[in-house]
mmCIF file of C-alpha atoms in Angstrom:
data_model
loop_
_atom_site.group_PDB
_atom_site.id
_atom_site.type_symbol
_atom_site.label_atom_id
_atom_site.label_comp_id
_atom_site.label_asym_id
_atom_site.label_seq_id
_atom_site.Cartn_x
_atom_site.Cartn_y
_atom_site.Cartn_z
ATOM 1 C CA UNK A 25 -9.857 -3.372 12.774
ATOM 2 C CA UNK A 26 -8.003 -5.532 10.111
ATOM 3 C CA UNK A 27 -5.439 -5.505 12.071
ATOM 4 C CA UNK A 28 -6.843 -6.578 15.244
ATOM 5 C CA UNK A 29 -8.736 -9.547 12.935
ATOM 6 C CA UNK A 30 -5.737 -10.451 12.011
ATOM 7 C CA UNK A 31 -4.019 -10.403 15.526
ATOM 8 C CA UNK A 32 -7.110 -12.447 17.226
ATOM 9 C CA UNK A 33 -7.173 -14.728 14.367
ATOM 10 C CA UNK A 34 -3.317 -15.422 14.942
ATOM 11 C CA UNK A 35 -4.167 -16.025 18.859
ATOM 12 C CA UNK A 36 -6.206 -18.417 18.121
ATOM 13 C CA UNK A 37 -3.940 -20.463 15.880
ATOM 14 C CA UNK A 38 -1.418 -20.609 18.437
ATOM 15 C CA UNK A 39 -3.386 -22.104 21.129
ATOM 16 C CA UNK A 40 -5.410 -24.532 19.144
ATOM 17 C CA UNK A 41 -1.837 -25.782 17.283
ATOM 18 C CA UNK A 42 -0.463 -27.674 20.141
ATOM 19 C CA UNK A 43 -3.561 -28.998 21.112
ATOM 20 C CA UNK A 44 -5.061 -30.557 17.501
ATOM 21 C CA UNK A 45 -4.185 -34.066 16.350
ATOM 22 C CA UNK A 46 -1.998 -34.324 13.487
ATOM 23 C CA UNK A 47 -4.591 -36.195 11.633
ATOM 24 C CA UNK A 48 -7.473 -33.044 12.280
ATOM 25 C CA UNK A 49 -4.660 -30.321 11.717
ATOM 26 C CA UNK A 50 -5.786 -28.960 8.646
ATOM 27 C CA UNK A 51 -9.805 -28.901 9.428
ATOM 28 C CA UNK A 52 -8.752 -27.484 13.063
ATOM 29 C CA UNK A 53 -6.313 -24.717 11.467
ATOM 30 C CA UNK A 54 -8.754 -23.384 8.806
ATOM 31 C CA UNK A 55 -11.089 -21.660 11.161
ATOM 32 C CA UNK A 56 -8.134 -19.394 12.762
ATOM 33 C CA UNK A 57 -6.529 -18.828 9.404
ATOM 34 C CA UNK A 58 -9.909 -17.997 7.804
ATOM 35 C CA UNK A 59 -9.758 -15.358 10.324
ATOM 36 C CA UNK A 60 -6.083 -14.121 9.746
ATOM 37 C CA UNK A 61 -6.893 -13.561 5.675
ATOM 38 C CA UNK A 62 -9.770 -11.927 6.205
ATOM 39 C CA UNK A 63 -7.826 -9.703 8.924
ATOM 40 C CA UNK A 64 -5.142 -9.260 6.153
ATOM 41 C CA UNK A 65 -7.440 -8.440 3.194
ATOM 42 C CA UNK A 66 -9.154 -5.743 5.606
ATOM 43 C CA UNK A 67 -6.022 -3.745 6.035
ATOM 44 C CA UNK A 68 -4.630 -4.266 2.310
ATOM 45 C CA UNK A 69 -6.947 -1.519 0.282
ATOM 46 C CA UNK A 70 -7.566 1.411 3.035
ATOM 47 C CA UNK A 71 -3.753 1.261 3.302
ATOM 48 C CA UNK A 72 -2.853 1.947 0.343
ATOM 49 C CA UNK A 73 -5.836 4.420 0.095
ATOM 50 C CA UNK A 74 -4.523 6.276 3.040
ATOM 51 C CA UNK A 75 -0.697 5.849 2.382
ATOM 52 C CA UNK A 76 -1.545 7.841 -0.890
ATOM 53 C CA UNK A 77 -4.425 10.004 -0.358
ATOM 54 C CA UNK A 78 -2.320 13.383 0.030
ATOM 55 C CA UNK A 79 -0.411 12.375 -3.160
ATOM 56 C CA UNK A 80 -0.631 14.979 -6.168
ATOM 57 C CA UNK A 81 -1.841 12.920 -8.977
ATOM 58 C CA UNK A 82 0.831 13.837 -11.116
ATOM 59 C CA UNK A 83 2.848 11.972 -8.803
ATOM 60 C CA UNK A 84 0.321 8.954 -8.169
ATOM 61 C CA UNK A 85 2.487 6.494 -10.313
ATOM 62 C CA UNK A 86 5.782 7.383 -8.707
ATOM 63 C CA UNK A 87 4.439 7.157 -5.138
ATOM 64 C CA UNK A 88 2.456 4.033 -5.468
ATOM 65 C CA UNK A 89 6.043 2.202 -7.219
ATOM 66 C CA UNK A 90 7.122 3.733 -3.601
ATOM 67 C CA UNK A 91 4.793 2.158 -1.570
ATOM 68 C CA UNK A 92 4.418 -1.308 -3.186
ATOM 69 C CA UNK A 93 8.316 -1.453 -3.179
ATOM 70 C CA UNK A 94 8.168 -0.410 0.349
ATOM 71 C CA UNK A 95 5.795 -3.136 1.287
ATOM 72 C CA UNK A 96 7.614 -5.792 -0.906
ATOM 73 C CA UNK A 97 10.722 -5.025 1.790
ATOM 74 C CA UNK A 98 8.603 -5.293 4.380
ATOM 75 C CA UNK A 99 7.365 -8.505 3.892
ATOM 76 C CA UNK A 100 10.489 -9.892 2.816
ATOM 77 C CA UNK A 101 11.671 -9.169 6.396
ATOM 78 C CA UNK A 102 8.531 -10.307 8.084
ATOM 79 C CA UNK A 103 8.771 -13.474 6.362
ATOM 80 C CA UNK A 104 12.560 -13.418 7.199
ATOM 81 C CA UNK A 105 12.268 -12.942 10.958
ATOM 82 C CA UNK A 106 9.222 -15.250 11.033
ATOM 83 C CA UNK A 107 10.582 -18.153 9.325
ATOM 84 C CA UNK A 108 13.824 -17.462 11.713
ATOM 85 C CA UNK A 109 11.796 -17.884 14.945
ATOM 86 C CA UNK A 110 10.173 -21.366 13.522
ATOM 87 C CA UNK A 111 13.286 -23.073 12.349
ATOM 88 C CA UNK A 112 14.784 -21.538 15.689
ATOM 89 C CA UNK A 113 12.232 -23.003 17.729
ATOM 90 C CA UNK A 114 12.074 -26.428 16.421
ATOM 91 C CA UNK A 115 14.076 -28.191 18.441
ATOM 92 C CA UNK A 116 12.348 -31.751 17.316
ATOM 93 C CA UNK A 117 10.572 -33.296 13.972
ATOM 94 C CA UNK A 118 8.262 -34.684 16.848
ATOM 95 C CA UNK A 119 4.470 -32.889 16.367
ATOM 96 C CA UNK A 120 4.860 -31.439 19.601
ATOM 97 C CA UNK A 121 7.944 -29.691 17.914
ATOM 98 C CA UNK A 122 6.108 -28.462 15.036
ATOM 99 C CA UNK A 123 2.706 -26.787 16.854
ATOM 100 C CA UNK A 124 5.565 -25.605 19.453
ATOM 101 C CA UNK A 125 7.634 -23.590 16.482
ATOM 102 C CA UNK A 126 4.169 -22.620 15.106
ATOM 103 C CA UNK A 127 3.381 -21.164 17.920
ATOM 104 C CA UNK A 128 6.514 -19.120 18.406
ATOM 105 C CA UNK A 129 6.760 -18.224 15.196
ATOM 106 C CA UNK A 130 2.307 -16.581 15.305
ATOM 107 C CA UNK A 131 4.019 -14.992 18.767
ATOM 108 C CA UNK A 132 6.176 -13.116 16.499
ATOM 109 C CA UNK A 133 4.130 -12.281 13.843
ATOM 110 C CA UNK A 134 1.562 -10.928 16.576
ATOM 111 C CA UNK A 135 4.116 -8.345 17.476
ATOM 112 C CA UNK A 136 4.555 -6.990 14.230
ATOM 113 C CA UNK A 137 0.679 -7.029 13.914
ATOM 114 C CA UNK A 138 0.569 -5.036 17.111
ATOM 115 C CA UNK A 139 3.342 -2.734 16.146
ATOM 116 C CA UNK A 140 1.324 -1.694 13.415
ATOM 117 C CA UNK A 141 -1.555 -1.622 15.449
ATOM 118 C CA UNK A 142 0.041 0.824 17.753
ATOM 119 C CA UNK A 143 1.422 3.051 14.356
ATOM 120 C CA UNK A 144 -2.394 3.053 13.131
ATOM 121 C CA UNK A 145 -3.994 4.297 16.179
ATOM 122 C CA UNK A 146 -1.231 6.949 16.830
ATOM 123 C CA UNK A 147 -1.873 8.052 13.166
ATOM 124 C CA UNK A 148 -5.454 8.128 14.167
ATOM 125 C CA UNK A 149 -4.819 10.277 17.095
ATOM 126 C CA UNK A 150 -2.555 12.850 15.422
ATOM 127 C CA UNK A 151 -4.547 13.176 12.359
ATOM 128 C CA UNK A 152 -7.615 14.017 14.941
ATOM 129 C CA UNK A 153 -5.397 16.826 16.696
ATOM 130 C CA UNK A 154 -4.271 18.450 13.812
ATOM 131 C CA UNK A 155 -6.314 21.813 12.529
ATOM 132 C CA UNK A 156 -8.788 21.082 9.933
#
């Protein structure tokens, strides 16, 4: 569900971008990324709840060092490819430019969003099939 906050949040930034004023960017943009953190905040705790919920507790401090190095990677490269697809999309210092490399760069970040959209709901699926 955070996910999918996150995702419709992220939709709407990209088609109200092109479309706002420079001078009403901010107040237009809040709404949308309102949306997005709250999205984000929704999937940060039961993450790391389920990431670590089969972990012995002798092991707890080892496997969440794990996990939050394996999310600092993660959004290293997020940010990476992100950043990538705005610089590589502006193609002017025009506005038009800008909301255009916004928007390509929210395209991209909506497919990792829906990648791990896709990962939750086939982790929701197996864990219903398996033998309790």
């Amino acid at each position: 569900g955070g996910a999918v906050t996150f995702g419709l949040g992220a939709v709407a930034l990209a088609l109200i971008a092109p479309l706002v004023p420079p001078d009403h960017a901010a107040l237009a943009m809040a709404g949308p990324l309102f949306v997005m953190g709250c999205g984000q905040g929704a999937v940060i705790t039961p993450n790391q709840t389920l990431a670590l919920v089969d972990v012995d507790p002798t092991m707890g401090s080892t496997a969440g060092g794990v996990l939050q190095t394996g999310q600092r990677i993660g959004l290293a490269v997020g940010q990476a490819v992100i950043g990538a697809v705005f610089f590589a999309s502006l193609t002017s210092t025009t506005v038009d430019g800008y909301a255009r490399a916004l928007g390509h760069a929210v395209l991209a970040a909506i497919c990792f969003v829906s990648l791990a959209v896709a990962v939750g709901v086939h982790d929701l699926v197996r864990a219903r099939r398996r033998p309790g």
